[in-house]
PDB file of C-alpha atoms in Angstrom:
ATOM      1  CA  UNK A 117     212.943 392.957   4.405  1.00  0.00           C
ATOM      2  CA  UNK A 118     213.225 389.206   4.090  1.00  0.00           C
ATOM      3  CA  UNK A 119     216.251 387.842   5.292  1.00  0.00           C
ATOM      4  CA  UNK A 120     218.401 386.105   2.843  1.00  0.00           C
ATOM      5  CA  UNK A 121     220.122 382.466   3.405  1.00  0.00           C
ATOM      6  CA  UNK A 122     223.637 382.113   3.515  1.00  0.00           C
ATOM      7  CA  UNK A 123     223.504 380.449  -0.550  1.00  0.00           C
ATOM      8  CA  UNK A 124     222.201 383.901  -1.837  1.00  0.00           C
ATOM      9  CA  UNK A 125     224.967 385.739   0.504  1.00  0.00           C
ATOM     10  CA  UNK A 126     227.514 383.994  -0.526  1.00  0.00           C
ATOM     11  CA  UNK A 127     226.411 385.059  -4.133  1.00  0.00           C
ATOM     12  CA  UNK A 128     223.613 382.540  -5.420  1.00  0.00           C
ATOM     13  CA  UNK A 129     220.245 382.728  -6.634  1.00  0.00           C
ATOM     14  CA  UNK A 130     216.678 382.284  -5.387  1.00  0.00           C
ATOM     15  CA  UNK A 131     217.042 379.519  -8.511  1.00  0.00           C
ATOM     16  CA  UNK A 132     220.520 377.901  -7.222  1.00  0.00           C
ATOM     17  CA  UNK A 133     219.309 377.670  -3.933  1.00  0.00           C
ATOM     18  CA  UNK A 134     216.084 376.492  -4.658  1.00  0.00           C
ATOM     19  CA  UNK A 135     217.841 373.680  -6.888  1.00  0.00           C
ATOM     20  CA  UNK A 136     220.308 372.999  -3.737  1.00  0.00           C
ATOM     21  CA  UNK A 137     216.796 373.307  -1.467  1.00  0.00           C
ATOM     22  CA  UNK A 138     215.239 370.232  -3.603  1.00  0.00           C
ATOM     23  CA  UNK A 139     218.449 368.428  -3.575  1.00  0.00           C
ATOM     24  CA  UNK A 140     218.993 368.170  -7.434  1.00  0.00           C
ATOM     25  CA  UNK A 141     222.723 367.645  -9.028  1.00  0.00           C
ATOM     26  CA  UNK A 142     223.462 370.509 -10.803  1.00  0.00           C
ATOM     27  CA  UNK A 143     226.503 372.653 -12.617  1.00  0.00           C
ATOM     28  CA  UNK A 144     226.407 376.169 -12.566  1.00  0.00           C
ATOM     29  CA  UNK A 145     228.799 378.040 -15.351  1.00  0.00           C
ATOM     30  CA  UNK A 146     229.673 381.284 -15.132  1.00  0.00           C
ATOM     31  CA  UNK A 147     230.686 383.557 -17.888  1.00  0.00           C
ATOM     32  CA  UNK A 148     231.429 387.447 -18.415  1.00  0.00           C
ATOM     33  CA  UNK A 149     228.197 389.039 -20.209  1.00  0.00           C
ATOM     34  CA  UNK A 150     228.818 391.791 -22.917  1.00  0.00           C
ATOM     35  CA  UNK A 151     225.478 394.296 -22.469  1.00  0.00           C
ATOM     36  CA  UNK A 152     226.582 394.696 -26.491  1.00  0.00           C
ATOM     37  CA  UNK A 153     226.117 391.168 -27.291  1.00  0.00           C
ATOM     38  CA  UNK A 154     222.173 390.821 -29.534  1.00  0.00           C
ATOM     39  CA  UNK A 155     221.140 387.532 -27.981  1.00  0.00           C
ATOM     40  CA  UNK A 156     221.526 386.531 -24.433  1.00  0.00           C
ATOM     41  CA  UNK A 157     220.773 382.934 -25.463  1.00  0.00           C
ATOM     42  CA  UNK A 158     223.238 382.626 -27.583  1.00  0.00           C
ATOM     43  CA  UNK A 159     226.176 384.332 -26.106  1.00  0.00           C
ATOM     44  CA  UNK A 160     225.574 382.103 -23.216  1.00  0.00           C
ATOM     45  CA  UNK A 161     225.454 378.822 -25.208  1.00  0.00           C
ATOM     46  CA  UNK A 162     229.430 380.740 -26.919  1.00  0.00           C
ATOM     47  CA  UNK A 163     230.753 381.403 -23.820  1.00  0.00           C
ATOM     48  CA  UNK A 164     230.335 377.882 -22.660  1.00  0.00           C
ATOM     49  CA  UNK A 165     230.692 376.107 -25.491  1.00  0.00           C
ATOM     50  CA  UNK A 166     227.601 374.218 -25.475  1.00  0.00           C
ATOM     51  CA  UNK A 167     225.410 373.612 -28.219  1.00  0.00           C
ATOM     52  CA  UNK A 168     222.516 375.918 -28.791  1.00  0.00           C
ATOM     53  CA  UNK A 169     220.379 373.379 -29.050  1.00  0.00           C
ATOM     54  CA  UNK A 170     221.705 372.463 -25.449  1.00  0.00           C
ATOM     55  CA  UNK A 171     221.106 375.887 -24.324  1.00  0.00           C
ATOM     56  CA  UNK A 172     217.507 377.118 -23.485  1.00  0.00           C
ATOM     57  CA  UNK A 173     215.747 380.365 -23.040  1.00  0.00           C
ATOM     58  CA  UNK A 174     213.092 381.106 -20.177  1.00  0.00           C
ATOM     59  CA  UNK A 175     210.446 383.184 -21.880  1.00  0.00           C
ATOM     60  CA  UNK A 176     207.399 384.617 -20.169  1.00  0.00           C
ATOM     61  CA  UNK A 177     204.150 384.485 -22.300  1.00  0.00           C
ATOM     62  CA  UNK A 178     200.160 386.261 -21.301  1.00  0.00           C
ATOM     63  CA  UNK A 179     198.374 382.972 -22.407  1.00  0.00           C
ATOM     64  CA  UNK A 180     194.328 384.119 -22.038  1.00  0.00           C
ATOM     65  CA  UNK A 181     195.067 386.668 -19.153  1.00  0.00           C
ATOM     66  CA  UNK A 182     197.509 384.167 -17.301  1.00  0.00           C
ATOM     67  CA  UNK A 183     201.009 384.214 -17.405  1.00  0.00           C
ATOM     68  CA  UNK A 184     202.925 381.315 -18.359  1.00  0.00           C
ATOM     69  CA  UNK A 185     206.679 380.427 -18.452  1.00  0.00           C
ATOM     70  CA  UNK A 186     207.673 378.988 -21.528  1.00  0.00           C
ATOM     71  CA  UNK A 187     211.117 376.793 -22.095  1.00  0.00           C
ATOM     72  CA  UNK A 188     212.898 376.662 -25.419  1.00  0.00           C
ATOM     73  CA  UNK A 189     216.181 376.227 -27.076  1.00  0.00           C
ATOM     74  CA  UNK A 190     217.998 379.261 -27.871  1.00  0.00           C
ATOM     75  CA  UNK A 191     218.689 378.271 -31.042  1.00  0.00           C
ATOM     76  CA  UNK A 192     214.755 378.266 -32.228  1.00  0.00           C
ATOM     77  CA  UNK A 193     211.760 380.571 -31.092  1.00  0.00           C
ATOM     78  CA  UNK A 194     208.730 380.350 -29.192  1.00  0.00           C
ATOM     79  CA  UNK A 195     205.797 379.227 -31.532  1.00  0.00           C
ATOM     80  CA  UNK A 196     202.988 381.082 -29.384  1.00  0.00           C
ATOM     81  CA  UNK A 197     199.766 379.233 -30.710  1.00  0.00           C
ATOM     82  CA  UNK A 198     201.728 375.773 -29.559  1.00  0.00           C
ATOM     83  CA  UNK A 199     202.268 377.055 -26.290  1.00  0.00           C
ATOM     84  CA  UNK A 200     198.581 378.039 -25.624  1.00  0.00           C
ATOM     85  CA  UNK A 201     197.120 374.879 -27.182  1.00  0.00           C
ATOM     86  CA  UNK A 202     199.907 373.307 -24.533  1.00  0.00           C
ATOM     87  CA  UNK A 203     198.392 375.131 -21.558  1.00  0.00           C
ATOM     88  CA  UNK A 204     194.592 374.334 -22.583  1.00  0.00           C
ATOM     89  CA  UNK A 205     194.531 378.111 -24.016  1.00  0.00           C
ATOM     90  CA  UNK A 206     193.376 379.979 -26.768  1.00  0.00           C
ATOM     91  CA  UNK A 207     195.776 382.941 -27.261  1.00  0.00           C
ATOM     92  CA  UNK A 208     199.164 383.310 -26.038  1.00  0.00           C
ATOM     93  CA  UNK A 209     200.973 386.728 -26.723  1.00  0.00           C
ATOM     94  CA  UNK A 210     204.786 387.845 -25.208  1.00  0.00           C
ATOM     95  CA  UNK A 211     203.814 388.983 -21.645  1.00  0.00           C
ATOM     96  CA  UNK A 212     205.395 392.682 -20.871  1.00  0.00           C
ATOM     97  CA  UNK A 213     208.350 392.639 -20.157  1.00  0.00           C
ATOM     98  CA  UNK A 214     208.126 394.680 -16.660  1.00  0.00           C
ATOM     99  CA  UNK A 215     205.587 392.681 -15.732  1.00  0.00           C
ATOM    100  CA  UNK A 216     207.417 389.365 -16.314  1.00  0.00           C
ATOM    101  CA  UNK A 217     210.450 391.146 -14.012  1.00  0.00           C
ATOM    102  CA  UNK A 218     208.019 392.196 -11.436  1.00  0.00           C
ATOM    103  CA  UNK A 219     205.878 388.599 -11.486  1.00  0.00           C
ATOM    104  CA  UNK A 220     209.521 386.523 -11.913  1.00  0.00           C
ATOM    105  CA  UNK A 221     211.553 388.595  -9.391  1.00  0.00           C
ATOM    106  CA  UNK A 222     214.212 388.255 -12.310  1.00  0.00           C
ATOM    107  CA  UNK A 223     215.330 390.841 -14.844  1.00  0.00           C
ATOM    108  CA  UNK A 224     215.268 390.115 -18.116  1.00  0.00           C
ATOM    109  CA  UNK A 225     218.305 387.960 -20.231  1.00  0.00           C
ATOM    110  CA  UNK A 226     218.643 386.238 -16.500  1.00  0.00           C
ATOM    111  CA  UNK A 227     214.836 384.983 -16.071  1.00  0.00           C
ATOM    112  CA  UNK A 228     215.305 381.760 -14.658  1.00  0.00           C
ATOM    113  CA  UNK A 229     212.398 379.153 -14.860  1.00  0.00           C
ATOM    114  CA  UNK A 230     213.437 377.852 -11.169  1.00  0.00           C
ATOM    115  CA  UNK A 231     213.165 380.190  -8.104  1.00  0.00           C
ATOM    116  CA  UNK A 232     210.712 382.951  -9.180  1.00  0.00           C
ATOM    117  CA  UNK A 233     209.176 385.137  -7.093  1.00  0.00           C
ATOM    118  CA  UNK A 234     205.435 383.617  -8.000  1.00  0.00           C
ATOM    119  CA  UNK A 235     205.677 380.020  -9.144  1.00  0.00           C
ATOM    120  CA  UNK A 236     203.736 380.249 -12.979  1.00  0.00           C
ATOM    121  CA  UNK A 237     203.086 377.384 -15.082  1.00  0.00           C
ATOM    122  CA  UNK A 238     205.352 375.961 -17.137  1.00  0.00           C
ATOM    123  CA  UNK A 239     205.831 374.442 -21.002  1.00  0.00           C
ATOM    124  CA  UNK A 240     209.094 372.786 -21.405  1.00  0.00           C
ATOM    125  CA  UNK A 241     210.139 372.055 -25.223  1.00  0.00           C
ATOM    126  CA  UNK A 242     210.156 368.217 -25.875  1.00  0.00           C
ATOM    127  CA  UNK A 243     213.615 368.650 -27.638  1.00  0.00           C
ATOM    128  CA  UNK A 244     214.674 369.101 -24.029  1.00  0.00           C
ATOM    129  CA  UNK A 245     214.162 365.576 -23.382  1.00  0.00           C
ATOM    130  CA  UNK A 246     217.148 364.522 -26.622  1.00  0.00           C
ATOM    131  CA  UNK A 247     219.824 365.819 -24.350  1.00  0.00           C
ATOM    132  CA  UNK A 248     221.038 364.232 -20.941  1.00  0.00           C
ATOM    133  CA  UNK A 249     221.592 367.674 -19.351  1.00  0.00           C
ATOM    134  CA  UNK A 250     220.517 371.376 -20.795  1.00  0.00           C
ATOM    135  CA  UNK A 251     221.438 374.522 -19.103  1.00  0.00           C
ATOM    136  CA  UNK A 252     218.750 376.847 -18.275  1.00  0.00           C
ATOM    137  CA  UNK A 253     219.503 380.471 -16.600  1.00  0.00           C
ATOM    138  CA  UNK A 254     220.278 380.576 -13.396  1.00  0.00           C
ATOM    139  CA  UNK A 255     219.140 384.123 -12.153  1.00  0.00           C
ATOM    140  CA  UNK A 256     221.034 386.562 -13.825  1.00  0.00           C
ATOM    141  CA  UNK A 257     222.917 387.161 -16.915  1.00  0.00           C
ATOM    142  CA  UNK A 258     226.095 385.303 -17.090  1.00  0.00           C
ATOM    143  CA  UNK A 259     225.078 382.783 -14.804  1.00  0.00           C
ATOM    144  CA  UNK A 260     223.700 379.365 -16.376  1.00  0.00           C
ATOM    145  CA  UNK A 261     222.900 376.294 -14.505  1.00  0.00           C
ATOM    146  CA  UNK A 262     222.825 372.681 -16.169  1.00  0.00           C
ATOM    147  CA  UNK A 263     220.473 369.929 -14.737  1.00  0.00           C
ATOM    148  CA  UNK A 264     218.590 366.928 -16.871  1.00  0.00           C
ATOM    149  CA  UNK A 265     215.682 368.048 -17.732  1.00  0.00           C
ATOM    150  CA  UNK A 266     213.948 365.959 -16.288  1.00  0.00           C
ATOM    151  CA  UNK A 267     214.716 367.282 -13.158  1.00  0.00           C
ATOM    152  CA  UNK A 268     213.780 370.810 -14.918  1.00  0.00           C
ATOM    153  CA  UNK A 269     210.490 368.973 -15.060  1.00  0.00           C
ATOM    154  CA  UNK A 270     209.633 367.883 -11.842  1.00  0.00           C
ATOM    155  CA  UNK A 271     211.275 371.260  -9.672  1.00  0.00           C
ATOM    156  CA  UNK A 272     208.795 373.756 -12.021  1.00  0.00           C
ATOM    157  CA  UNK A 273     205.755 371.040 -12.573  1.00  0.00           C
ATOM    158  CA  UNK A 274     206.653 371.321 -16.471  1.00  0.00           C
ATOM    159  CA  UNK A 275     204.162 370.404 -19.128  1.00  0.00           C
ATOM    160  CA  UNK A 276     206.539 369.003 -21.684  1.00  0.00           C
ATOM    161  CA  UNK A 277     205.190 369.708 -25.544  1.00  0.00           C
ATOM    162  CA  UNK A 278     206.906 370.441 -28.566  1.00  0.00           C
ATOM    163  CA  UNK A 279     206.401 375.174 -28.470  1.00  0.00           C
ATOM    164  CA  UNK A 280     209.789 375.721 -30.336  1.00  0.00           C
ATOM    165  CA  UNK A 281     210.031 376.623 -33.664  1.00  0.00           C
ATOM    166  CA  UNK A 282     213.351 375.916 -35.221  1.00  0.00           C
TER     167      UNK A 282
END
């Protein structure tokens, strides 16, 4: 069993301690998640107040047989044929979702794009780049962390391209 580093005992993530690891500023907000509520996403950006557009989903996509992480605003979707054509691909389809746990080391509604299990490539939204900070999940649900994004960026080795639809 792999031993654990006094962050994750004292109750972080694999993604807050990577984030502390790589030195990065950072605010993590914590919130009480209803299991009843229909959009992780966007009880996250209403518990904390934060725009939507502030507020972005991790979503994990099969682009051509490789799984790819993709980064977009809760308030709009993933537009799947962007996100291939951002990777170099041809067809990108929602990966399963066990298999995105399993890959991630995350369960899903608190997929984080920072700290998984097996590092996977990853498409950022350009609308990201409007705002001065965005708040990403930070390993579980009820638990976002803010950073710029360009910080976002450099920690996963983003691709930044517009793969939102609003």
């Amino acid at each position: 069993m792999a031993k654990k580093s006094k962050k994750q005992q004292a109750g972080g993530t694999p993604a807050t301690v990577a984030l502390t690891a790589a030195g990065v500023e950072y605010t993590v907000h914590a919130y009480e998640h209803d299991p009843a509520h229909p959009s992780y996403g966007e009880e996250a950006a209403e518990a904390m107040g934060v725009s939507p557009e502030r507020v972005f989903k991790t979503l994990v996509a099969d682009v051509d047989g490789a799984l790819v992480v993709a980064v977009v605003p809760v308030a709009g979707s993933l537009d799947l044929k962007s996100l291939a054509t951002a990777v170099g691909g041809k067809r990108a389809a929602m990966a399963d979702p066990t298999l995105a746990e399993r890959t991630t080391g995350y369960v899903r509604g608190g997929i984080s794009p920072l700290g998984q299990r097996k590092r996977l490539r990853t498409v950022l939204d350009a609308s990201a780049d409007a705002h001065a900070t965005i708040c990403v999940s930070a390993g579980r649900r009820g638990l976002e962390v803010e950073l710029s994004p360009g910080d976002l960026a450099k920690l996963t080795e983003a691709v930044t391209a517009p793969i939102a639809r609003a």
